[in-house]
C-alpha atoms as a printed R data frame, in Angstrom:
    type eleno elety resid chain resno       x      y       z
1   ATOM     1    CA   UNK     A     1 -25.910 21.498 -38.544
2   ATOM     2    CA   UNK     A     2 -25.285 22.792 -35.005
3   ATOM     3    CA   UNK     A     3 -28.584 24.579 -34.693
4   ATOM     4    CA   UNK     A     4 -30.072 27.341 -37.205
5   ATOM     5    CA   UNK     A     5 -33.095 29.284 -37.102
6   ATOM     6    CA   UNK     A     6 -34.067 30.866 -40.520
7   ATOM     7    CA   UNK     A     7 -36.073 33.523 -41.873
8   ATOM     8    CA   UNK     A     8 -36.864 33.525 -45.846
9   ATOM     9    CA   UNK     A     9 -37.913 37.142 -47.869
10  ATOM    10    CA   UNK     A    10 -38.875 36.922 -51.528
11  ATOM    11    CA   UNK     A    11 -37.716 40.344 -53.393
12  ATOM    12    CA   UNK     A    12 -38.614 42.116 -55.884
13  ATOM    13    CA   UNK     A    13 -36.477 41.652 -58.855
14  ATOM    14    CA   UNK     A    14 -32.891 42.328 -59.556
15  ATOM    15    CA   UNK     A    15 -31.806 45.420 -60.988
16  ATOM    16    CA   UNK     A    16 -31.594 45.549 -64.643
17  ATOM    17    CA   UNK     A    17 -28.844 43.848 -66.623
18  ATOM    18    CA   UNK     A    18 -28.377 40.564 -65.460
19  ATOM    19    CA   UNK     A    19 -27.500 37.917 -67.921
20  ATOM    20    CA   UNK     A    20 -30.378 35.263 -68.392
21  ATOM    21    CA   UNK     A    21 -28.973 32.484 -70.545
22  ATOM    22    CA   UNK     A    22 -31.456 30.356 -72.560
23  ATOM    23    CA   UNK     A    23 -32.941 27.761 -70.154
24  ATOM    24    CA   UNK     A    24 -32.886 23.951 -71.454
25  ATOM    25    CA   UNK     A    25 -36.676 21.516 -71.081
26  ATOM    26    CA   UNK     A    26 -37.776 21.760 -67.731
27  ATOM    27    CA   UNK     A    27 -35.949 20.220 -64.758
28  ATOM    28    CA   UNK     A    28 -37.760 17.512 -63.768
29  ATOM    29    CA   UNK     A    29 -35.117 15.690 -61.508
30  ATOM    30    CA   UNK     A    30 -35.348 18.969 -59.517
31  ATOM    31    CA   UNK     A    31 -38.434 17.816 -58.255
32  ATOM    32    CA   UNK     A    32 -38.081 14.277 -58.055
33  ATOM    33    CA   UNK     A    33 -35.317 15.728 -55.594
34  ATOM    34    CA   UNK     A    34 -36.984 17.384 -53.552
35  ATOM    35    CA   UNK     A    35 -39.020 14.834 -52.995
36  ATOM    36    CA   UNK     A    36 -36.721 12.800 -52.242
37  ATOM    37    CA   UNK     A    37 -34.700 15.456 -50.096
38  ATOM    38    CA   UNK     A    38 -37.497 16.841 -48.184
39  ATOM    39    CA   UNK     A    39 -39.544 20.190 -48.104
40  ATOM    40    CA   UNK     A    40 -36.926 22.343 -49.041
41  ATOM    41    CA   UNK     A    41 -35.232 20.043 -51.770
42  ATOM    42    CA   UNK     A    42 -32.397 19.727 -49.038
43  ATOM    43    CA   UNK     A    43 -29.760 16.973 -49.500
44  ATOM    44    CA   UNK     A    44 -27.217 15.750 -45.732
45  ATOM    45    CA   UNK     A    45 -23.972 16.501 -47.655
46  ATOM    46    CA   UNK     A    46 -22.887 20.026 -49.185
47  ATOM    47    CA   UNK     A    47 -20.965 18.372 -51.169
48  ATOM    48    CA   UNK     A    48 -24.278 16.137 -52.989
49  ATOM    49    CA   UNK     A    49 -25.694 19.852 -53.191
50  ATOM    50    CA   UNK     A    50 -23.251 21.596 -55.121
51  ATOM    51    CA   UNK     A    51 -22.897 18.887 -56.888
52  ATOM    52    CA   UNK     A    52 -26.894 19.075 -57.891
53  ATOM    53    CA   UNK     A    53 -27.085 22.671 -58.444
54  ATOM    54    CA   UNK     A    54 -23.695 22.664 -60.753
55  ATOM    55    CA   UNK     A    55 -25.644 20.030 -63.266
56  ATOM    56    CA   UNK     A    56 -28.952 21.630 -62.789
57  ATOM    57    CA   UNK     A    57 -27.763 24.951 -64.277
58  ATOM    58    CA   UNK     A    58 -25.750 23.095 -66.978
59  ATOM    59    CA   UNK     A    59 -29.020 21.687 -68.011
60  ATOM    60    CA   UNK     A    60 -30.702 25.165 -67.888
61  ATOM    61    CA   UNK     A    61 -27.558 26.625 -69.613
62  ATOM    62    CA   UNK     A    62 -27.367 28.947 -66.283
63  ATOM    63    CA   UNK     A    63 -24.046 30.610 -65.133
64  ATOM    64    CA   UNK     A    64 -23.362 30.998 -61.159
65  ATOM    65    CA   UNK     A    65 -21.400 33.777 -59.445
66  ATOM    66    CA   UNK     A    66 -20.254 34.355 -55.679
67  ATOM    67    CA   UNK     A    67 -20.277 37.202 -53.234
68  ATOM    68    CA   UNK     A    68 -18.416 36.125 -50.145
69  ATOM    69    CA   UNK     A    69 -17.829 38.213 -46.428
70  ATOM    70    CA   UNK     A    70 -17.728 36.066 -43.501
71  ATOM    71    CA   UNK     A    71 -17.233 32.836 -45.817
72  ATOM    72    CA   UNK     A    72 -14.449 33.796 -47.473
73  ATOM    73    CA   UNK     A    73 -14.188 31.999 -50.343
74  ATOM    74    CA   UNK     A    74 -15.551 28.930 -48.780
75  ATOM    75    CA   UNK     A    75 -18.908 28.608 -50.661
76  ATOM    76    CA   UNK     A    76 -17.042 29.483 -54.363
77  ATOM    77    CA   UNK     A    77 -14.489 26.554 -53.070
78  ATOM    78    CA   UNK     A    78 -17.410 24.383 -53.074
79  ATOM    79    CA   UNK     A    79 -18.782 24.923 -56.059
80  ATOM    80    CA   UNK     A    80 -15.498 24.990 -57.787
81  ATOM    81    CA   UNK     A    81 -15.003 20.790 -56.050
82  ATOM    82    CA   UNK     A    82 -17.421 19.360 -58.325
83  ATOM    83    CA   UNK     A    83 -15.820 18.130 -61.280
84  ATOM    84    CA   UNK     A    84 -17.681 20.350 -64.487
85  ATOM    85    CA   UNK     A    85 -18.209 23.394 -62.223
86  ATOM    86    CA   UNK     A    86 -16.201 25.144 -65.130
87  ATOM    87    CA   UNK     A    87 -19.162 25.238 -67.150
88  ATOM    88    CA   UNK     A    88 -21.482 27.030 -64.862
89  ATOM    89    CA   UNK     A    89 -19.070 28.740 -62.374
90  ATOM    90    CA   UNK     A    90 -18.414 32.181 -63.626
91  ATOM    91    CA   UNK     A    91 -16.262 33.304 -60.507
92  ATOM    92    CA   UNK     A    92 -16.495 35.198 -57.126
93  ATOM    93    CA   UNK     A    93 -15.341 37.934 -55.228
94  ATOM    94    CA   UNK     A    94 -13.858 38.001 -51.697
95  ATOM    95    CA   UNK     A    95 -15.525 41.585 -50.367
96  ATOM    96    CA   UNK     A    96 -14.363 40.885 -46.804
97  ATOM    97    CA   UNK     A    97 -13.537 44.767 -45.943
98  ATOM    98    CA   UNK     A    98 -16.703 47.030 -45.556
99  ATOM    99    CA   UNK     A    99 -15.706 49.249 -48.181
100 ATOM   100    CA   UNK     A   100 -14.825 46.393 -50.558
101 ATOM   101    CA   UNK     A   101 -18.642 45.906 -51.084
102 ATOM   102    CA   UNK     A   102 -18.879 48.942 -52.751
103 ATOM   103    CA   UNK     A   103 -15.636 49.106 -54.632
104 ATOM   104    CA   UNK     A   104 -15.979 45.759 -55.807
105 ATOM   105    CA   UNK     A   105 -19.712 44.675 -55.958
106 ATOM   106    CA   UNK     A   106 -21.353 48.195 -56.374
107 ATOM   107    CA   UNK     A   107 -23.359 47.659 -52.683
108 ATOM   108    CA   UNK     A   108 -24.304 51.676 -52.317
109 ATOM   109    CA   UNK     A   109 -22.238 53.481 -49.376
110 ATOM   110    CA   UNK     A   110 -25.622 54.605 -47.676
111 ATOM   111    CA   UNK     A   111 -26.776 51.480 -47.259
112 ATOM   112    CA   UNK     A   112 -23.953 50.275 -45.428
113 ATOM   113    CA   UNK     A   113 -23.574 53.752 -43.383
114 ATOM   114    CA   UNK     A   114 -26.889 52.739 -42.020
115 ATOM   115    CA   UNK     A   115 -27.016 49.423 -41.745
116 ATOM   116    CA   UNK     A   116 -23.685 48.144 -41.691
117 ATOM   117    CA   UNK     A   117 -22.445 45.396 -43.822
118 ATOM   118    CA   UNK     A   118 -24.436 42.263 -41.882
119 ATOM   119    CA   UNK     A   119 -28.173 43.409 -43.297
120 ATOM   120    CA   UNK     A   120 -30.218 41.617 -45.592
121 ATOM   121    CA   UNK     A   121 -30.435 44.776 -48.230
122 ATOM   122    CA   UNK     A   122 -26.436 44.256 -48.516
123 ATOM   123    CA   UNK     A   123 -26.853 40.893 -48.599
124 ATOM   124    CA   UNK     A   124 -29.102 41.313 -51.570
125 ATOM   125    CA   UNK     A   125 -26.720 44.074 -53.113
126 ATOM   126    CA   UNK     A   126 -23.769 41.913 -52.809
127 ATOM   127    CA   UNK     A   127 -25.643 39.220 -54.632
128 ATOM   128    CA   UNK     A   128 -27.053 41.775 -57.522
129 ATOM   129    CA   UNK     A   129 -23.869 43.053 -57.825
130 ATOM   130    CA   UNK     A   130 -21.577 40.112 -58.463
131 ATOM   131    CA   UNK     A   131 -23.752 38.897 -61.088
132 ATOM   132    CA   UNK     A   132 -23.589 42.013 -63.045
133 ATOM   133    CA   UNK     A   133 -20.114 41.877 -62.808
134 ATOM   134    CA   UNK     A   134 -19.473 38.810 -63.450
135 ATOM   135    CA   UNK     A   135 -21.790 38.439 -65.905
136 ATOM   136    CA   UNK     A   136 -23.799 35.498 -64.265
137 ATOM   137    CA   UNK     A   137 -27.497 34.143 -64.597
138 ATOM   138    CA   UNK     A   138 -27.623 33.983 -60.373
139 ATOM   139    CA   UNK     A   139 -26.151 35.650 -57.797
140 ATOM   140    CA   UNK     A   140 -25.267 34.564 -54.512
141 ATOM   141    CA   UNK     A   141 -23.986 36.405 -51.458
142 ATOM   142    CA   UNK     A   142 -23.215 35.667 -47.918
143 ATOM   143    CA   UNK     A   143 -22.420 38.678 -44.867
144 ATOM   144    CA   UNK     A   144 -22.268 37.372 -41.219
145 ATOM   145    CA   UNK     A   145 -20.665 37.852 -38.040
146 ATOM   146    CA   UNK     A   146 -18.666 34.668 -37.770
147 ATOM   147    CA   UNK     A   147 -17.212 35.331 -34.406
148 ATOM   148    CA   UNK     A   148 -15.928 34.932 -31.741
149 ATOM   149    CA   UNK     A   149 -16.380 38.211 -30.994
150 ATOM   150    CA   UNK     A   150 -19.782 40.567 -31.688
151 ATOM   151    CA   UNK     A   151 -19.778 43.302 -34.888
152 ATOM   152    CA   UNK     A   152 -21.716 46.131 -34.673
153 ATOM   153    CA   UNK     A   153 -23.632 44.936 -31.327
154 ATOM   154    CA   UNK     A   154 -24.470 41.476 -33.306
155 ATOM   155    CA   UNK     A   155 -23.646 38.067 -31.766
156 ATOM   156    CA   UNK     A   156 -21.787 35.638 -33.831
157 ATOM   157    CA   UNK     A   157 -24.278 33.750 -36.132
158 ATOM   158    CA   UNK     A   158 -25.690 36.488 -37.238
159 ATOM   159    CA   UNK     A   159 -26.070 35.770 -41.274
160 ATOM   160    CA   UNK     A   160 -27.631 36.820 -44.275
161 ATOM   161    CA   UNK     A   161 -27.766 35.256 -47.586
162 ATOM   162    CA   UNK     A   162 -29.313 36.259 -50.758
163 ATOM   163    CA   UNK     A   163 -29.467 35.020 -54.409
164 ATOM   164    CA   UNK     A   164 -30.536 36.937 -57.139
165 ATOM   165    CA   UNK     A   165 -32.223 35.436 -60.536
166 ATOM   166    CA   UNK     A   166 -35.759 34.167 -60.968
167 ATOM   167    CA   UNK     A   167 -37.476 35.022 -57.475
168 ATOM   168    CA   UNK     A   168 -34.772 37.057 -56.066
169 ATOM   169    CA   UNK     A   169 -34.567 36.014 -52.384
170 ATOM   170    CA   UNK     A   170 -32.747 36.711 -48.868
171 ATOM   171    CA   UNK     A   171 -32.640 34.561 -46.106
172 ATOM   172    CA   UNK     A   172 -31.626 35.628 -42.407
173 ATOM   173    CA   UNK     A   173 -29.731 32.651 -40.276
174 ATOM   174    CA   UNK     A   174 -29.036 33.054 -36.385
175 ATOM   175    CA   UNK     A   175 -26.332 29.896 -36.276
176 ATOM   176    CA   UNK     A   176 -25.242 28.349 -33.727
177 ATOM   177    CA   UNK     A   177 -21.606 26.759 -32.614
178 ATOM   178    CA   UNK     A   178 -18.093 28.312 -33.382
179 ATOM   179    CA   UNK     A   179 -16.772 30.395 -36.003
180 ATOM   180    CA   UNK     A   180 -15.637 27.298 -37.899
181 ATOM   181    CA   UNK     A   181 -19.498 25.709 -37.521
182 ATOM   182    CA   UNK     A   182 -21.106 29.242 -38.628
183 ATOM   183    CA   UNK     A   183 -18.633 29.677 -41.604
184 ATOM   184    CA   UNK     A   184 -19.171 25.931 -42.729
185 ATOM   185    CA   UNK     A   185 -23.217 26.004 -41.985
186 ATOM   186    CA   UNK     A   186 -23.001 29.493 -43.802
187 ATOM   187    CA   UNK     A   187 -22.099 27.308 -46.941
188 ATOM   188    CA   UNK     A   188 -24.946 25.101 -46.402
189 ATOM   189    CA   UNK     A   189 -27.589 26.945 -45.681
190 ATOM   190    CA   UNK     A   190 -26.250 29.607 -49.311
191 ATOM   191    CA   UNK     A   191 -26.978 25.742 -51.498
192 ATOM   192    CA   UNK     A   192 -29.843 25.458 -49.723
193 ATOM   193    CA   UNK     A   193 -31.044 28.736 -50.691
194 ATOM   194    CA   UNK     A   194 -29.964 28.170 -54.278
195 ATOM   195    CA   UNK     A   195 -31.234 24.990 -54.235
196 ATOM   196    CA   UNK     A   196 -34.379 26.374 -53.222
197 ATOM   197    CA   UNK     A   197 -34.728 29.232 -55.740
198 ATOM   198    CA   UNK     A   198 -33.451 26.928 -58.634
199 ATOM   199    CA   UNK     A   199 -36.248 24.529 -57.962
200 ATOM   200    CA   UNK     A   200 -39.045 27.911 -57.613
201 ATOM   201    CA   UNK     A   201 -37.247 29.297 -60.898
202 ATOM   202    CA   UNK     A   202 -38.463 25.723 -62.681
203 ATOM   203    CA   UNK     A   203 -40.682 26.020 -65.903
């Protein structure tokens, strides 16, 4: 990590119609893990994350979708690395045009006329929306300015990630670094979050 500082929002719930899959006994590796992994149930490698999260919700019987902006397709990629992911990976969508989160994810027009499309509320939408669609247990959504250059008087950095499912949450990032760091950290930071409201979400 190149330098991150973090803001977390609990929601109120998702909007009606999200799939909720029978969950399995509780998790209890989730919280050996975290104790293991620190505060935030945190692991060094993305890679031992996704890895994690893919066989908690095959334990729970939980389905994953991804809304992507700034990352492109990078967090669904590594998701989709973990061999099983098939299981619990319903899909994502790419909404890297503005008007794309509406057409694609249902994120309402107003919202984005007055915020724009790096907010926390579209964050949240994005999130919402792709597990509707895709007909997931948990949403989750990352908007940012990745840079070089600022959006909408934002610097680069500038993120916001949400999940939806439990204790829907958002989380606002100012990153640090390049636009390869602040797309890559993005990624990070998204498991975290997961990771995070998986372990909440717990019985």
């Amino acid at each position: 990590m190149h330098g991150c500082a973090v803001g977390l929002n609990v929601r109120r719930p998702g909007p009606p119609g999200a799939v909720t899959q029978p969950r399995a006994a509780p998790l209890a590796h989730l919280r050996a893990a975290s104790a293991a992994g620190g505060h935030d149930g945190s692991v060094d490698s993305r890679g031992d994350l996704a890895a994690r999260i893919v066989s908690a919700l095959g334990e729970r019987g939980q389905t994953l979708a991804t809304a992507e902006s700034l990352t492109g397709g990078m967090l669904g990629a590594a998701i989709t690395a973990i061999p099983g992911a098939s299981a619990v990976y319903r899909g994502g969508v790419i909404a890297y045009a503005t008007e794309l989160k509406t057409a694609l994810l249902g994120v309402p027009a107003d919202l984005l006329a007055r915020h724009g499309p790096v907010h926390p509320d579209v964050a949240w939408a994005m999130a919402a929306g792709v597990r509707d669609r895709l007909g997931a247990t948990w949403g989750l959504a990352t908007t940012g300015v990745a840079g070089p250059d600022p959006v909408g008087g934002l610097p680069p950095g500038t993120v916001h990630i949400a999940t939806t499912a439990g204790q829907p949450a958002t989380r606002a990032l100012a990153l640090a670094g390049d636009r390869n760091d602040i797309r890559r950290d993005t990624v990070g930071e998204a498991l975290k979050l997961l990771w995070r409201q998986l372990r909440e979400d717990d019985p």
